[in-house]
Short mmCIF file of C-alpha atoms and ligand atoms in Angstrom, two decimals:
data_model
loop_
_atom_site.label_atom_id
_atom_site.label_comp_id
_atom_site.label_asym_id
_atom_site.label_seq_id
_atom_site.Cartn_x
_atom_site.Cartn_y
_atom_site.Cartn_z
CA UNK Y 1 -0.19 -0.13 -0.04
CA UNK Y 2 1.22 3.38 -0.68
CA UNK Y 3 2.02 6.18 1.95
CA UNK Y 4 -1.34 7.65 1.60
CA UNK Y 5 -2.55 4.51 3.84
CA UNK Y 6 -4.82 5.67 6.83
CA UNK Y 7 -3.96 2.54 8.69
CA UNK Y 8 -6.89 1.26 11.52
CA UNK Y 9 -4.19 0.68 14.24
CA UNK Y 10 -4.50 -2.56 16.37
CA UNK Y 11 -7.15 -2.27 18.76
CA UNK Y 12 -4.99 -2.96 21.78
CA UNK Y 13 -2.30 -1.34 20.92
CA UNK Y 14 -4.44 1.71 20.88
CA UNK Y 15 -6.31 0.95 24.17
CA UNK Y 16 -3.19 0.33 26.02
CA UNK Y 17 -1.61 3.62 25.20
CA UNK Y 18 -4.65 5.40 25.62
CA UNK Y 19 -4.96 3.82 29.14
CA UNK Y 20 -1.50 5.22 29.63
CA UNK Y 21 -2.64 8.78 28.28
CA UNK Y 22 -5.75 8.70 30.42
CA UNK Y 23 -3.34 8.20 33.50
CA UNK Y 24 -0.83 11.10 32.94
CA UNK Y 25 -3.83 13.45 32.00
CA UNK Y 26 -5.71 12.17 34.81
CA UNK Y 27 -3.63 10.68 37.42
CA UNK Y 28 -5.41 7.69 37.95
CA UNK Y 29 -6.81 4.44 36.17
CA UNK Y 30 -9.60 4.65 34.11
CA UNK Y 31 -12.27 2.19 34.68
CA UNK Y 32 -12.30 0.76 31.28
CA UNK Y 33 -11.61 0.97 27.35
CA UNK Y 34 -14.16 1.40 25.05
CA UNK Y 35 -14.24 1.41 21.09
CA UNK Y 36 -16.94 2.18 18.44
CA UNK Y 37 -16.15 1.93 14.55
CA UNK Y 38 -16.86 4.70 12.11
CA UNK Y 39 -19.01 3.80 8.86
CA UNK Y 40 -18.83 3.50 4.95
CA UNK Y 41 -22.61 3.00 3.02
CA UNK Y 42 -21.83 -0.27 0.50
CA UNK Y 43 -25.18 1.23 -1.39
CA UNK Y 44 -28.54 2.81 -0.91
CA UNK Y 45 -27.30 6.11 -1.32
CA UNK Y 46 -29.78 9.43 -0.54
CA UNK Y 47 -32.79 6.77 0.21
CA UNK Y 48 -32.77 7.50 4.09
CA UNK Y 49 -35.17 10.80 3.25
CA UNK Y 50 -37.17 8.36 0.72
CA UNK Y 51 -37.74 5.83 3.36
CA UNK Y 52 -35.57 3.28 1.52
CA UNK Y 53 -33.16 1.09 2.80
CA UNK Y 54 -28.92 1.58 3.01
CA UNK Y 55 -26.47 -0.89 3.78
CA UNK Y 56 -23.59 0.51 5.96
CA UNK Y 57 -20.66 -1.76 7.69
CA UNK Y 58 -18.47 -0.83 10.24
CA UNK Y 59 -14.61 0.27 9.33
CA UNK Y 60 -11.92 -1.02 11.24
CA UNK Y 61 -11.20 2.29 12.00
CA UNK Y 62 -12.62 3.30 15.22
CA UNK Y 63 -13.01 5.96 18.02
CA UNK Y 64 -11.55 4.64 21.60
CA UNK Y 65 -12.91 6.31 24.84
CA UNK Y 66 -11.30 5.42 28.46
CA UNK Y 67 -13.37 6.37 30.99
CA UNK Y 68 -13.73 6.92 35.15
CA UNK Y 69 -16.20 8.80 37.19
CA UNK Y 70 -15.50 11.38 39.47
CA UNK Y 71 -16.91 11.98 43.08
CA UNK Y 72 -17.58 15.64 42.10
CA UNK Y 73 -20.41 16.94 39.62
CA UNK Y 74 -17.21 17.87 37.25
CA UNK Y 75 -16.86 16.64 33.45
CA UNK Y 76 -13.79 16.81 31.86
CA UNK Y 77 -12.91 15.94 28.33
CA UNK Y 78 -9.89 15.64 26.41
CA UNK Y 79 -9.42 14.08 23.15
CA UNK Y 80 -6.07 13.40 21.57
CA UNK Y 81 -7.13 14.93 18.28
CA UNK Y 82 -8.15 18.11 19.91
CA UNK Y 83 -5.64 20.96 21.59
CA UNK Y 84 -8.22 22.30 24.13
CA UNK Y 85 -9.85 19.84 26.57
CA UNK Y 86 -13.33 20.75 27.84
CA UNK Y 87 -14.29 21.19 31.16
CA UNK Y 88 -18.33 21.19 32.51
CA UNK Y 89 -20.37 20.60 35.30
CA UNK Y 90 -22.92 17.79 35.33
CA UNK Y 91 -25.97 20.06 35.43
CA UNK Y 92 -25.06 21.58 32.06
CA UNK Y 93 -24.26 19.14 29.64
CA UNK Y 94 -27.20 20.16 26.97
CA UNK Y 95 -27.85 22.33 24.34
CA UNK Y 96 -26.29 25.51 24.57
CA UNK Y 97 -23.31 24.60 27.27
CA UNK Y 98 -20.90 22.52 25.50
CA UNK Y 99 -19.74 23.80 22.31
CA UNK Y 100 -17.31 22.53 19.53
CA UNK Y 101 -16.23 18.93 19.96
CA UNK Y 102 -17.05 18.67 22.94
CA UNK Y 103 -20.86 18.85 22.31
CA UNK Y 104 -21.12 15.36 20.85
CA UNK Y 105 -19.49 13.76 24.19
CA UNK Y 106 -20.84 15.97 26.59
CA UNK Y 107 -24.02 15.75 24.26
CA UNK Y 108 -24.10 11.67 25.13
CA UNK Y 109 -24.17 12.31 29.00
CA UNK Y 110 -27.21 14.75 28.89
CA UNK Y 111 -29.14 12.60 26.48
CA UNK Y 112 -28.66 9.62 28.86
CA UNK Y 113 -29.53 12.17 31.51
CA UNK Y 114 -32.60 12.80 29.52
CA UNK Y 115 -33.15 9.21 29.11
CA UNK Y 116 -33.52 8.41 33.10
CA UNK Y 117 -30.11 7.45 33.71
CA UNK Y 118 -27.77 8.68 36.64
CA UNK Y 119 -24.58 9.49 35.19
CA UNK Y 120 -21.73 10.37 37.68
CA UNK Y 121 -19.29 13.07 36.86
CA UNK Y 122 -16.73 11.96 34.51
CA UNK Y 123 -13.40 11.87 33.54
CA UNK Y 124 -13.11 11.10 29.81
CA UNK Y 125 -10.14 10.68 27.33
CA UNK Y 126 -10.67 10.12 23.33
CA UNK Y 127 -8.46 8.59 20.94
CA UNK Y 128 -9.44 8.30 17.14
CA UNK Y 129 -8.26 6.35 13.98
CA UNK Y 130 -11.34 7.47 11.90
CA UNK Y 131 -10.67 10.25 10.07
CA UNK Y 132 -12.74 13.65 10.69
CA UNK Y 133 -15.06 15.03 8.07
CA UNK Y 134 -14.26 12.28 5.36
CA UNK Y 135 -17.90 11.06 5.60
CA UNK Y 136 -17.03 8.02 7.52
CA UNK Y 137 -19.10 9.28 10.49
CA UNK Y 138 -16.15 10.19 13.09
CA UNK Y 139 -19.28 11.84 14.84
CA UNK Y 140 -21.03 8.96 15.55
CA UNK Y 141 -17.83 6.91 16.79
CA UNK Y 142 -17.28 9.36 19.08
CA UNK Y 143 -20.77 9.30 20.56
CA UNK Y 144 -21.04 5.56 20.29
CA UNK Y 145 -17.72 4.99 22.27
CA UNK Y 146 -18.79 7.19 25.40
CA UNK Y 147 -22.51 5.90 25.20
CA UNK Y 148 -21.31 2.27 25.53
CA UNK Y 149 -18.80 3.66 28.32
CA UNK Y 150 -21.11 5.49 29.77
CA UNK Y 151 -23.50 2.46 30.25
CA UNK Y 152 -20.64 -0.10 31.19
CA UNK Y 153 -19.95 2.61 34.44
CA UNK Y 154 -23.36 2.43 35.89
CA UNK Y 155 -23.34 -1.11 35.19
CA UNK Y 156 -25.77 -1.80 32.77
CA UNK Y 157 -25.68 -4.90 30.50
CA UNK Y 158 -25.06 -4.17 26.69
CA UNK Y 159 -27.66 -6.09 25.22
CA UNK Y 160 -29.75 -5.44 22.20
CA UNK Y 161 -32.04 -3.57 23.56
CA UNK Y 162 -29.66 -0.79 25.25
CA UNK Y 163 -27.93 -0.57 21.97
CA UNK Y 164 -31.11 0.72 20.26
CA UNK Y 165 -31.91 2.91 23.22
CA UNK Y 166 -27.92 4.14 22.59
CA UNK Y 167 -28.76 4.49 19.15
CA UNK Y 168 -31.43 7.34 19.63
CA UNK Y 169 -29.34 9.19 22.82
CA UNK Y 170 -26.88 9.51 20.48
CA UNK Y 171 -28.78 10.71 17.58
CA UNK Y 172 -30.18 13.25 20.16
CA UNK Y 173 -26.52 14.61 20.96
CA UNK Y 174 -25.91 15.43 17.68
CA UNK Y 175 -28.84 16.67 16.92
CA UNK Y 176 -29.51 18.73 19.73
CA UNK Y 177 -26.17 19.30 21.07
CA UNK Y 178 -24.07 19.19 18.48
CA UNK Y 179 -26.49 21.16 16.39
CA UNK Y 180 -26.03 18.82 13.34
CA UNK Y 181 -28.97 17.15 11.20
CA UNK Y 182 -28.14 13.18 11.28
CA UNK Y 183 -30.65 10.83 9.82
CA UNK Y 184 -29.88 7.78 12.61
CA UNK Y 185 -27.55 5.42 9.97
CA UNK Y 186 -24.19 6.29 11.55
CA UNK Y 187 -25.23 5.40 15.47
CA UNK Y 188 -27.50 2.43 14.12
CA UNK Y 189 -24.14 0.60 12.31
CA UNK Y 190 -22.26 1.87 15.00
CA UNK Y 191 -23.98 0.24 17.60
CA UNK Y 192 -25.36 -2.71 15.87
CA UNK Y 193 -22.77 -3.94 13.68
CA UNK Y 194 -21.38 -7.53 13.85
CA UNK Y 195 -18.16 -8.33 12.15
CA UNK Y 196 -17.93 -10.10 8.57
CA UNK Y 197 -21.55 -8.31 7.90
CA UNK Y 198 -22.94 -5.31 6.78
CA UNK Y 199 -26.47 -4.28 8.13
CA UNK Y 200 -29.50 -3.75 6.00
CA UNK Y 201 -30.97 -0.82 7.61
CA UNK Y 202 -34.87 -0.10 6.27
CA UNK Y 203 -35.15 4.02 7.12
CA UNK Y 204 -38.87 3.63 7.24
CA UNK Y 205 -39.38 1.55 10.19
CA UNK Y 206 -35.85 1.01 11.44
CA UNK Y 207 -35.63 -2.30 11.10
CA UNK Y 208 -32.16 -3.82 10.37
CA UNK Y 209 -31.13 -7.12 9.06
CA UNK Y 210 -27.29 -8.79 9.08
CA UNK Y 211 -25.87 -9.49 5.37
CA UNK Y 212 -22.98 -11.86 5.40
CA UNK Y 213 -20.25 -10.08 3.76
CA UNK Y 214 -16.46 -11.05 4.10
CA UNK Y 215 -14.87 -9.71 0.91
CA UNK Y 216 -11.48 -10.87 2.29
CA UNK Y 217 -12.78 -14.55 2.63
CA UNK Y 218 -12.97 -14.34 -1.38
CA UNK Y 219 -9.98 -12.60 -2.20
CA UNK Y 220 -11.20 -9.30 -2.36
CA UNK Y 221 -10.42 -6.17 -0.45
CA UNK Y 222 -12.69 -2.84 0.04
CA UNK Y 223 -11.10 -0.01 -0.42
CA UNK Y 224 -12.11 3.10 0.75
CA UNK Y 225 -10.61 6.61 -0.69
CA UNK Y 226 -11.27 9.87 1.16
CA UNK Y 227 -10.77 12.23 -1.52
CA UNK Y 228 -10.16 15.04 1.04
CA UNK Y 229 -12.60 17.51 -0.85
CA UNK Y 230 -15.59 18.87 0.78
CA UNK Y 231 -16.99 21.33 -1.75
CA UNK Y 232 -18.83 24.19 -0.72
CA UNK Y 233 -21.94 23.55 -2.25
CA UNK Y 234 -22.18 20.23 -0.38
CA UNK Y 235 -25.12 21.61 2.36
CA UNK Y 236 -27.31 23.58 -0.37
CA UNK Y 237 -27.06 20.52 -2.78
CA UNK Y 238 -28.42 18.01 -0.16
CA UNK Y 239 -30.78 20.28 0.50
CA UNK Y 240 -32.16 20.87 -2.63
CA UNK Y 241 -31.74 17.10 -3.50
CA UNK Y 242 -34.20 16.67 -0.65
CA UNK Y 243 -36.53 19.06 -2.10
CA UNK Y 244 -36.27 17.44 -5.63
CA UNK Y 245 -37.68 14.29 -4.21
CA UNK Y 246 -40.32 15.68 -2.16
CA UNK Y 247 -41.37 17.17 -5.19
CA UNK Y 248 -41.48 14.20 -7.49
CA UNK Y 249 -43.42 12.38 -4.36
CA UNK Y 250 -45.83 15.26 -4.64
CA UNK Y 251 -46.53 15.09 -7.97
CA UNK Y 252 -47.22 11.41 -7.81
CA UNK Y 253 -49.46 11.66 -5.03
CA UNK Y 254 -47.52 9.69 -2.64
CA UNK Y 255 -45.56 10.55 0.67
CA UNK Y 256 -42.52 9.05 -0.30
CA UNK Y 257 -40.68 7.88 -3.74
CA UNK Y 258 -40.58 4.47 -1.30
CA UNK Y 259 -44.44 4.10 -1.75
CA UNK Y 260 -44.45 4.04 -5.79
CA UNK Y 261 -45.06 0.38 -6.81
CA UNK Y 262 -44.91 1.23 -10.78
CA UNK Y 263 -41.75 3.24 -11.33
CA UNK Y 264 -41.89 3.15 -14.96
CA UNK Y 265 -45.39 4.69 -15.48
CA UNK Y 266 -44.10 7.01 -12.41
CA UNK Y 267 -41.31 8.46 -14.24
CA UNK Y 268 -43.42 8.46 -17.58
CA UNK Y 269 -45.61 10.93 -15.86
CA UNK Y 270 -42.91 13.36 -14.31
CA UNK Y 271 -42.72 16.05 -16.85
CA UNK Y 272 -40.04 17.81 -15.62
CA UNK Y 273 -36.55 16.20 -16.72
CA UNK Y 274 -35.05 17.44 -13.62
CA UNK Y 275 -37.21 16.26 -11.24
CA UNK Y 276 -37.23 13.01 -13.36
CA UNK Y 277 -34.04 12.22 -13.12
CA UNK Y 278 -33.88 12.57 -9.51
CA UNK Y 279 -36.68 10.18 -9.08
CA UNK Y 280 -34.82 7.96 -11.44
CA UNK Y 281 -31.95 7.68 -9.50
CA UNK Y 282 -34.10 6.76 -6.46
CA UNK Y 283 -36.17 4.00 -8.12
CA UNK Y 284 -32.99 2.48 -9.39
CA UNK Y 285 -31.05 2.77 -6.44
CA UNK Y 286 -33.69 1.09 -4.02
CA UNK Y 287 -33.56 -1.72 -6.72
CA UNK Y 288 -29.87 -1.82 -7.01
CA UNK Y 289 -30.21 -2.23 -2.89
CA UNK Y 290 -32.02 -5.35 -3.05
CA UNK Y 291 -29.87 -6.83 -6.18
CA UNK Y 292 -26.82 -5.87 -3.93
CA UNK Y 293 -28.38 -7.80 -0.79
CA UNK Y 294 -28.96 -10.75 -3.10
CA UNK Y 295 -25.61 -10.67 -4.76
CA UNK Y 296 -24.01 -10.94 -1.17
CA UNK Y 297 -25.89 -13.62 0.06
CA UNK Y 298 -24.89 -15.64 -2.98
CA UNK Y 299 -21.57 -14.52 -2.69
CA UNK Y 300 -21.69 -13.26 -6.17
CA UNK Y 301 -19.24 -10.40 -6.09
CA UNK Y 302 -18.52 -10.09 -9.72
CA UNK Y 303 -22.15 -8.74 -10.32
CA UNK Y 304 -22.10 -6.93 -6.95
CA UNK Y 305 -19.06 -4.96 -8.07
CA UNK Y 306 -20.87 -3.96 -11.48
CA UNK Y 307 -24.33 -2.93 -9.24
CA UNK Y 308 -21.76 -0.57 -7.24
CA UNK Y 309 -20.20 1.05 -10.75
CA UNK Y 310 -24.08 1.26 -11.54
CA UNK Y 311 -24.93 3.23 -8.81
CA UNK Y 312 -22.00 5.82 -9.06
CA UNK Y 313 -23.10 6.72 -12.63
CA UNK Y 314 -26.52 6.89 -11.51
CA UNK Y 315 -25.20 9.47 -8.44
CA UNK Y 316 -23.47 11.23 -11.06
CA UNK Y 317 -25.58 11.62 -14.15
CA UNK Y 318 -29.29 11.53 -12.30
CA UNK Y 319 -28.47 12.47 -8.99
CA UNK Y 320 -25.77 14.99 -9.76
CA UNK Y 321 -24.11 14.87 -6.62
CA UNK Y 322 -20.74 13.56 -7.59
CA UNK Y 323 -17.49 15.51 -7.99
CA UNK Y 324 -14.17 15.68 -10.33
CA UNK Y 325 -12.36 13.55 -7.05
CA UNK Y 326 -14.85 11.14 -6.45
CA UNK Y 327 -15.19 10.46 -10.39
CA UNK Y 328 -11.44 10.00 -10.62
CA UNK Y 329 -11.02 7.72 -7.76
CA UNK Y 330 -14.06 5.65 -9.02
CA UNK Y 331 -12.79 5.49 -12.72
CA UNK Y 332 -9.20 4.99 -11.57
CA UNK Y 333 -10.69 1.89 -9.83
CA UNK Y 334 -12.48 0.37 -12.31
CA UNK Y 335 -9.72 0.98 -14.81
CA UNK Y 336 -7.26 -0.82 -12.78
CA UNK Y 337 -8.89 -3.87 -12.33
CA UNK Y 338 -11.67 -3.25 -9.64
CA UNK Y 339 -14.56 -5.10 -9.61
CA UNK Y 340 -16.67 -2.16 -9.13
CA UNK Y 341 -16.40 1.19 -7.45
CA UNK Y 342 -18.84 4.28 -6.48
CA UNK Y 343 -19.05 7.31 -4.30
CA UNK Y 344 -20.40 6.80 -0.92
CA UNK Y 345 -22.16 9.18 1.40
CA UNK Y 346 -23.72 12.46 0.41
CA UNK Y 347 -21.66 13.51 -2.56
CA UNK Y 348 -19.73 16.74 -3.53
CA UNK Y 349 -16.51 15.57 -1.69
CA UNK Y 350 -16.01 12.91 1.12
CA UNK Y 351 -15.24 9.35 0.33
CA UNK Y 352 -15.32 6.43 -2.19
CA UNK Y 353 -15.37 2.75 -1.91
CA UNK Y 354 -14.18 0.23 -4.35
CA UNK Y 355 -14.31 -3.65 -4.46
CA UNK Y 356 -10.58 -4.74 -5.08
CA UNK Y 357 -8.82 -8.18 -6.18
CA UNK Y 358 -6.66 -9.04 -2.97
CA UNK Y 359 -3.84 -8.83 -5.62
CA UNK Y 360 -4.50 -5.64 -7.23
CA UNK Y 361 -4.89 -3.91 -3.99
CA UNK Y 362 -1.54 -1.78 -3.86
CA UNK Y 363 -1.84 -1.01 -7.64
CA UNK Y 364 -5.42 0.17 -7.62
CA UNK Y 365 -4.19 2.41 -4.19
CA UNK Y 366 -1.02 3.66 -6.17
CA UNK Y 367 -2.68 4.60 -9.65
CA UNK Y 368 -5.14 7.00 -7.70
CA UNK Y 369 -2.55 8.73 -5.54
CA UNK Y 370 -0.61 8.97 -8.89
CA UNK Y 371 -3.63 10.26 -10.63
CA UNK Y 372 -4.14 12.95 -8.08
CA UNK Y 373 -0.76 13.96 -8.02
CA UNK Y 374 -1.01 14.51 -11.87
CA UNK Y 375 -3.95 16.88 -11.01
CA UNK Y 376 -2.14 18.79 -8.58
CA UNK Y 377 -5.00 17.54 -5.86
CA UNK Y 378 -4.27 16.84 -2.36
CA UNK Y 379 -2.98 13.32 -1.61
CA UNK Y 380 -6.13 10.79 -1.50
CA UNK Y 381 -6.19 8.52 1.83
CA UNK Y 382 -6.51 4.97 1.51
CA UNK Y 383 -8.38 3.13 4.20
CA UNK Y 384 -8.36 -0.71 3.09
CA UNK Y 385 -11.36 -1.93 5.12
CA UNK Y 386 -12.61 -5.15 6.31
CA UNK Y 387 -15.70 -5.25 8.02
CA UNK Y 388 -15.06 -4.13 11.59
CA UNK Y 389 -17.57 -4.96 14.93
CA UNK Y 390 -20.19 -2.77 16.60
CA UNK Y 391 -19.23 -0.83 19.76
CA UNK Y 392 -17.82 -2.61 22.71
CA UNK Y 393 -15.74 -2.95 25.90
CA UNK Y 394 -12.23 -3.47 24.91
CA UNK Y 395 -10.73 -3.88 28.64
P1 LIG C 1 -17.63 12.79 10.08
O1 LIG C 1 -18.96 12.01 10.92
O2 LIG C 1 -18.39 12.66 8.59
O3 LIG C 1 -16.37 12.55 10.16
P2 LIG C 1 -19.05 15.47 11.22
O4 LIG C 1 -19.04 16.54 10.82
O5 LIG C 1 -20.53 14.87 11.17
O6 LIG C 1 -17.84 14.57 10.29
O7 LIG C 1 -18.17 15.12 12.48
C1 LIG C 1 -16.79 15.68 12.64
C2 LIG C 1 -16.67 16.58 14.00
O8 LIG C 1 -16.66 15.17 15.12
C3 LIG C 1 -15.55 17.08 14.09
O9 LIG C 1 -15.29 18.28 13.50
C4 LIG C 1 -15.72 17.00 15.51
O10 LIG C 1 -16.41 18.40 16.14
C5 LIG C 1 -16.05 15.98 16.11
N1 LIG C 1 -15.12 14.88 16.36
C6 LIG C 1 -14.96 13.43 15.43
N2 LIG C 1 -14.07 12.50 15.67
C7 LIG C 1 -13.34 13.24 16.94
C8 LIG C 1 -12.48 13.07 17.82
N3 LIG C 1 -11.58 11.81 17.91
N4 LIG C 1 -12.03 13.81 18.93
C9 LIG C 1 -12.59 15.09 18.88
N5 LIG C 1 -13.75 15.33 18.30
C10 LIG C 1 -13.92 14.90 17.08
MG1 LIG C 2 -21.07 12.72 11.54
#
């Protein structure tokens, strides 16, 4: 792998060094060390607000939190990714109190208080291997590592019901305290992921289903490419795509595009060409999610790759949310032997994925780095990503 590789690190080594950082910073031992993964969505893009399905998987790149309760009402937060620690009090963790990065952590403690849990004063130190702002959900990894740690501190058993409760608490933290809109996919996969599986998440009713996904067992690697690009129109672009989908649904007399049965007739009846293209992406992407799940269950990875590449074309041409950096990563990967590749996440920057034969991984990675270099663009990050575990206690 070229130097651009972003390593996930070895969880036990990261935990060891975090425990000793906690000791240096706080002056005592943490009660435990907890971890939650970043994520990448395999397919099902821009479907959440259309009540569709997505198929995220946990990355091996994760965020680690070491915690200990305090006897007083202070809350002290330190991140090895941030210069400034944050200090607050138990009664003032909610909206309007914590700012910046600390809002994601204090927000989780607040949301759990709101949920009726008796949260003690806290010392928390976090460390992360999830690239921040790359669309790989460093924010949910941070929230969920802390949430799992807080539950352990007060002696709750981390069963499926508690994990579901934590999804809601972490969403509240991100929405109400950090003030960032979040759909819930990120927290759901961070808390419910299982090794060697992707999670089929139905955004209509939040039901989930584990789907086998183990590329390395089939001689393949999933390569995540962090383009390091984030175009300034991404927020506005997201809003306008959402509005277009709502307009399509209104014209078709349904609440959401998920409800449409005869998609061909529906497309023909949409007279506005832009709205029709937006709806076509949504309908074809919904079909691709079903196809991808079916192919995964049958381990038909060649065809899965083709579905990925079709998804990219649809996002690029019909939904118009790609950008030159994403297109170059996808095109270079497929030219160099990837079975398929696509942008992932909201678009206008962020990350792409490529399904690559194991023996082509270095070649594909190097070709992408070279292609970026020859355009004078910032070097992309390369993350080989076998599907990882959900949030859990490490020690
Ligand atoms: P993404 O989740 O795609 O990485 P977001 O904008 O949703 O991007 O979240 C990024 C923000 O989350 C950062 O700006 C920072 O405030 C917070 N964050 C994520 N990881 C950490 C960390 N390890 N330490 C401190 N803050 C973090
Ligand atoms: Mg995020």
